[in-house]
Short mmCIF file of C-alpha atoms and ligand atoms in Angstrom, two decimals:
data_model
loop_
_atom_site.label_atom_id
_atom_site.label_comp_id
_atom_site.label_asym_id
_atom_site.label_seq_id
_atom_site.Cartn_x
_atom_site.Cartn_y
_atom_site.Cartn_z
CA MET A 1 0.03 -0.07 0.06
CA THR A 2 1.22 3.47 -0.83
CA LYS A 3 2.31 5.17 2.44
CA VAL A 4 1.24 8.70 3.41
CA ILE A 5 4.24 10.80 4.58
CA SER A 6 3.47 13.95 6.21
CA HIS A 7 5.41 16.88 4.86
CA ARG A 8 6.51 19.06 7.77
CA GLY A 9 3.52 17.51 9.80
CA ALA A 10 0.23 18.55 9.08
CA ASN A 11 1.52 22.08 7.99
CA LYS A 12 -1.95 23.42 6.72
CA LEU A 13 -3.57 22.87 9.97
CA ALA A 14 -0.30 23.80 12.35
CA PRO A 15 2.60 25.69 11.95
CA GLN A 16 5.06 23.74 9.98
CA ASN A 17 7.80 21.40 11.56
CA THR A 18 6.38 21.92 15.03
CA ILE A 19 5.19 19.46 17.55
CA PRO A 20 1.49 20.61 17.16
CA ALA A 21 1.80 19.84 13.38
CA PHE A 22 3.39 16.47 13.78
CA ALA A 23 0.50 15.49 16.68
CA LYS A 24 -2.21 16.62 14.17
CA ALA A 25 -0.92 14.39 11.56
CA LEU A 26 -0.80 11.45 13.79
CA GLU A 27 -4.63 12.02 14.35
CA PHE A 28 -5.17 10.90 10.71
CA GLY A 29 -3.03 7.65 10.97
CA ILE A 30 -0.37 8.53 8.92
CA ASP A 31 2.29 6.09 7.91
CA GLY A 32 5.40 8.76 8.07
CA PHE A 33 6.75 11.99 8.71
CA GLU A 34 9.05 14.19 6.62
CA ASN A 35 10.80 17.36 8.24
CA ASP A 36 13.85 19.20 8.06
CA VAL A 37 16.75 19.09 10.52
CA HIS A 38 19.42 21.86 11.16
CA LEU A 39 22.49 21.94 13.97
CA THR A 40 22.21 24.62 16.43
CA LYS A 41 25.31 26.87 17.40
CA ASP A 42 26.00 24.44 20.40
CA GLY A 43 25.34 21.13 18.48
CA ARG A 44 21.77 20.36 19.18
CA LEU A 45 19.37 19.05 16.35
CA VAL A 46 16.33 21.40 15.67
CA ILE A 47 13.37 20.97 13.24
CA CYS A 48 12.92 23.99 10.93
CA HIS A 49 12.68 24.19 7.19
CA ASN A 50 14.83 27.25 6.50
CA TYR A 51 18.34 27.80 7.43
CA ASP A 52 17.00 30.84 9.27
CA ILE A 53 13.93 31.45 11.45
CA ASP A 54 12.74 34.74 10.19
CA GLN A 55 9.88 33.54 8.23
CA THR A 56 8.43 30.87 10.99
CA SER A 57 9.15 32.54 14.14
CA ASN A 58 9.32 36.18 15.86
CA GLY A 59 13.05 35.94 15.76
CA THR A 60 15.61 36.40 12.96
CA GLY A 61 18.99 34.87 12.29
CA LEU A 62 20.39 31.74 10.95
CA ILE A 63 20.15 28.70 13.29
CA GLN A 64 23.70 27.87 13.22
CA ASP A 65 24.46 31.18 14.84
CA LEU A 66 22.14 30.55 17.78
CA THR A 67 22.29 28.30 20.67
CA PHE A 68 19.42 26.01 21.33
CA ASP A 69 18.45 28.00 24.59
CA GLU A 70 18.42 31.16 22.21
CA LEU A 71 16.16 29.40 19.59
CA ARG A 72 13.75 27.84 22.27
CA LYS A 73 12.86 31.79 23.48
CA TYR A 74 11.28 32.51 20.23
CA ASP A 75 7.69 31.88 19.22
CA PHE A 76 7.29 29.49 16.26
CA GLY A 77 3.46 29.57 16.31
CA SER A 78 1.96 32.88 16.19
CA TYR A 79 2.92 33.80 12.68
CA PHE A 80 0.86 30.84 11.66
CA SER A 81 -2.44 31.61 14.25
CA GLU A 82 -2.54 33.12 17.66
CA ASP A 83 -4.01 29.59 18.74
CA PHE A 84 -0.61 28.38 18.58
CA ALA A 85 1.17 31.03 20.30
CA GLY A 86 4.30 30.04 22.44
CA THR A 87 5.02 27.09 20.33
CA LYS A 88 8.64 26.25 20.47
CA ILE A 89 11.03 25.15 17.79
CA PRO A 90 11.31 21.24 18.42
CA ALA A 91 14.39 19.65 19.30
CA LEU A 92 14.90 16.09 17.12
CA GLU A 93 14.31 14.05 20.35
CA GLU A 94 11.10 15.61 21.03
CA PHE A 95 9.79 14.70 17.62
CA LEU A 96 11.26 11.04 17.90
CA ASP A 97 9.04 10.85 21.05
CA LEU A 98 6.15 10.87 18.72
CA CYS A 99 7.41 8.14 16.29
CA LYS A 100 6.58 4.79 17.95
CA GLY A 101 4.58 2.98 15.32
CA ILE A 102 5.64 5.37 12.51
CA SER A 103 6.98 3.47 9.86
CA VAL A 104 8.57 6.00 7.88
CA ILE A 105 10.79 8.82 9.46
CA ASN A 106 11.99 10.82 6.54
CA ILE A 107 14.77 13.34 8.03
CA GLU A 108 15.88 15.87 5.40
CA ILE A 109 19.55 17.17 5.84
CA LYS A 110 19.95 20.12 3.83
CA SER A 111 23.85 21.06 2.91
CA PRO A 112 25.25 22.59 6.00
CA LYS A 113 26.31 26.18 5.46
CA GLN A 114 29.42 25.31 7.43
CA PRO A 115 31.71 22.13 6.44
CA ASN A 116 32.25 19.27 8.88
CA THR A 117 29.15 19.81 10.91
CA ASP A 118 28.93 15.83 11.27
CA ILE A 119 25.04 16.35 11.29
CA ALA A 120 24.47 13.08 9.45
CA ARG A 121 26.22 11.06 12.45
CA LYS A 122 24.12 12.93 14.98
CA VAL A 123 21.02 12.41 13.35
CA ILE A 124 21.66 8.62 12.96
CA ASN A 125 23.04 8.08 16.42
CA MET A 126 19.87 9.96 18.08
CA VAL A 127 17.52 7.77 16.00
CA LYS A 128 19.52 4.45 17.03
CA ASP A 129 19.21 5.85 20.80
CA PHE A 130 15.52 5.97 20.29
CA ASN A 131 15.51 2.35 18.67
CA LEU A 132 13.93 3.76 15.44
CA PHE A 133 16.85 3.12 12.90
CA ASP A 134 14.95 0.55 11.17
CA ASN A 135 12.09 3.15 10.13
CA LEU A 136 14.64 5.97 9.25
CA ILE A 137 15.24 7.10 5.73
CA ILE A 138 17.54 10.37 5.46
CA SER A 139 16.98 12.49 2.26
CA SER A 140 18.89 15.36 0.72
CA PHE A 141 19.39 17.07 -2.46
CA ASP A 142 23.19 16.74 -1.71
CA GLU A 143 24.53 13.41 -2.66
CA LYS A 144 27.55 14.03 -0.59
CA ILE A 145 25.33 14.17 2.42
CA LEU A 146 23.78 10.63 1.60
CA LEU A 147 27.16 9.27 1.01
CA GLU A 148 28.23 10.48 4.58
CA CYS A 149 25.30 8.49 5.97
CA LYS A 150 26.50 5.54 4.51
CA GLU A 151 30.07 6.22 5.90
CA VAL A 152 28.35 6.39 9.33
CA ASP A 153 26.41 3.21 8.78
CA PRO A 154 26.08 1.41 5.57
CA LYS A 155 22.82 0.25 6.58
CA THR A 156 21.25 3.84 6.75
CA ARG A 157 18.37 4.00 4.26
CA THR A 158 18.74 6.95 1.97
CA GLY A 159 16.42 8.89 -0.26
CA MET A 160 17.81 11.36 -3.11
CA LEU A 161 15.98 14.38 -3.53
CA TYR A 162 15.89 16.32 -6.85
CA ALA A 163 13.63 19.06 -8.51
CA PRO A 164 13.90 21.14 -11.64
CA ASP A 165 17.33 22.78 -11.22
CA GLU A 166 17.71 21.27 -7.74
CA GLY A 167 19.97 18.47 -6.63
CA PRO A 168 22.16 16.10 -8.86
CA TYR A 169 19.11 16.21 -11.56
CA GLU A 170 21.18 16.25 -14.77
CA GLU A 171 23.27 12.89 -13.87
CA ILE A 172 19.81 11.22 -12.53
CA PHE A 173 18.10 12.02 -16.10
CA GLU A 174 21.13 10.62 -17.83
CA ASP A 175 20.49 7.23 -16.08
CA LYS A 176 18.88 7.10 -12.86
CA ILE A 177 19.22 3.26 -12.41
CA ALA A 178 23.21 4.00 -12.76
CA PHE A 179 23.09 6.91 -10.05
CA ALA A 180 21.05 4.73 -7.79
CA LYS A 181 23.69 2.35 -7.74
CA LYS A 182 26.80 4.60 -7.45
CA TYR A 183 25.46 6.12 -4.34
CA ASP A 184 23.68 3.14 -3.05
CA ILE A 185 20.53 4.76 -2.39
CA GLN A 186 17.35 2.94 -1.27
CA ALA A 187 14.70 5.64 -2.74
CA TYR A 188 14.28 8.49 -5.06
CA HIS A 189 12.56 11.37 -3.72
CA PRO A 190 11.74 13.17 -6.93
CA PHE A 191 9.42 16.38 -7.81
CA ALA A 192 6.23 14.88 -8.31
CA MET A 193 6.01 15.74 -12.04
CA PHE A 194 8.80 13.57 -12.74
CA VAL A 195 7.28 10.43 -11.96
CA ASP A 196 5.08 7.95 -14.04
CA GLU A 197 4.35 4.35 -13.97
CA GLU A 198 7.51 3.54 -16.03
CA TYR A 199 9.50 5.56 -13.61
CA ILE A 200 8.12 3.48 -10.62
CA GLN A 201 8.86 0.04 -12.33
CA GLU A 202 12.17 0.90 -13.36
CA CYS A 203 13.01 1.99 -9.85
CA HIS A 204 11.22 -1.34 -8.24
CA ASP A 205 13.26 -3.28 -10.73
CA ILE A 206 16.46 -2.50 -8.86
CA GLY A 207 14.92 -2.35 -5.35
CA VAL A 208 14.72 1.61 -5.29
CA ARG A 209 11.54 2.93 -3.64
CA VAL A 210 9.88 6.05 -5.01
CA ASN A 211 8.41 8.72 -2.80
CA PRO A 212 7.48 11.92 -4.72
CA TRP A 213 6.74 15.34 -3.17
CA THR A 214 4.79 17.37 -2.85
CA VAL A 215 1.52 15.39 -3.82
CA ASN A 216 -1.46 17.64 -2.79
CA PRO A 217 -4.19 16.97 -5.58
CA GLU A 218 -6.15 14.18 -4.63
CA ASP A 219 -6.24 12.95 -8.09
CA ALA A 220 -2.49 12.79 -8.19
CA MET A 221 -2.58 10.90 -4.82
CA ARG A 222 -4.99 8.33 -6.38
CA THR A 223 -2.85 7.99 -9.51
CA LEU A 224 0.32 7.59 -7.79
CA ARG A 225 -1.56 4.68 -5.46
CA ASP A 226 -2.52 2.99 -8.63
CA TRP A 227 1.01 2.99 -10.18
CA GLY A 228 2.21 1.03 -7.20
CA CYS A 229 4.03 4.16 -5.73
CA ASP A 230 5.88 3.34 -2.24
CA GLY A 231 4.86 6.82 -0.65
CA VAL A 232 3.65 10.23 -1.33
CA ILE A 233 5.18 13.12 0.85
CA THR A 234 2.18 15.42 1.09
CA ASP A 235 0.73 18.59 2.99
CA TYR A 236 -2.68 16.99 3.19
CA PRO A 237 -2.30 13.84 4.96
CA ASP A 238 -5.57 13.61 5.76
CA VAL A 239 -6.82 13.51 2.52
CA ALA A 240 -3.82 11.14 1.43
CA VAL A 241 -5.02 8.60 4.18
CA LYS A 242 -8.69 8.45 2.62
CA VAL A 243 -7.42 8.09 -0.70
CA MET A 244 -5.09 5.39 0.16
CA ARG A 245 -7.54 3.33 2.48
CA GLU A 246 -10.32 3.36 -0.32
CA GLY A 247 -11.76 -0.08 -0.95
CA LYS A 248 -9.36 -1.48 1.70
O1 G3P B 1 11.37 16.12 1.18
C1 G3P B 1 10.60 16.84 0.12
C2 G3P B 1 10.62 18.30 0.34
O2 G3P B 1 10.54 18.66 1.66
C3 G3P B 1 11.74 18.83 -0.47
O3 G3P B 1 11.73 20.16 -0.53
O4 G3P B 1 11.76 22.48 0.25
O5 G3P B 1 9.85 21.08 1.13
O6 G3P B 1 12.09 21.01 2.07
P1 G3P B 1 11.53 21.23 0.80
CA1 CA B 2 11.83 19.10 3.30
#
């Protein structure tokens, strides 16, 4: 069955990438979460889409320049709705506390702006501490991050993200099968428009899963389900859960 992977939590109903957004998605019976992880100045793992907090909080600045305690003083809810006033930036461990019974824990790591942050190692070790490693898939637009994951633990599942003009799309367009083998990836996470039934079949033939994003129209969810797509990363987990369970 095609898995429903909630993009930044239920981000249309609660502020994206926060505990309320993840908790709301859980209410719908999702299979998986997608989120974005960054390192603070003092080496803590926090969840936020952007490198900075300007658009999703009442603060400003790059996460890498702020300590965890400094970040926690800001309000990551009011910009979305006063109903969420006081919502904090989540530490990765707070999110992992919610992940029991979740079969796809998709953590995206964006290319750090500073080299040698060791973020992949820190994410993998924390997920292992929570005994959730078997459900982890680390995705990135940066194939070097995915290679780092394999260096930390070759059993880490990795997903290659790409989009028009983003990620190593030219090399993937040239030969996505060769690319998958070269980087030992377990899944492609393509921009949804790149996927058709043949694409999914070709990936499945070599044991690679397909989890496109961002799959929001209901008819697209249904089509991908019928093509045997492994997962859909969506902003509408409530709709997707209904579509994937139709006739079951
Ligand atoms: O992981 C899928 C998607 O989240 C990648 O793009 O910009 O939403 O992180 P973005
Ligand atoms: Ca993401």
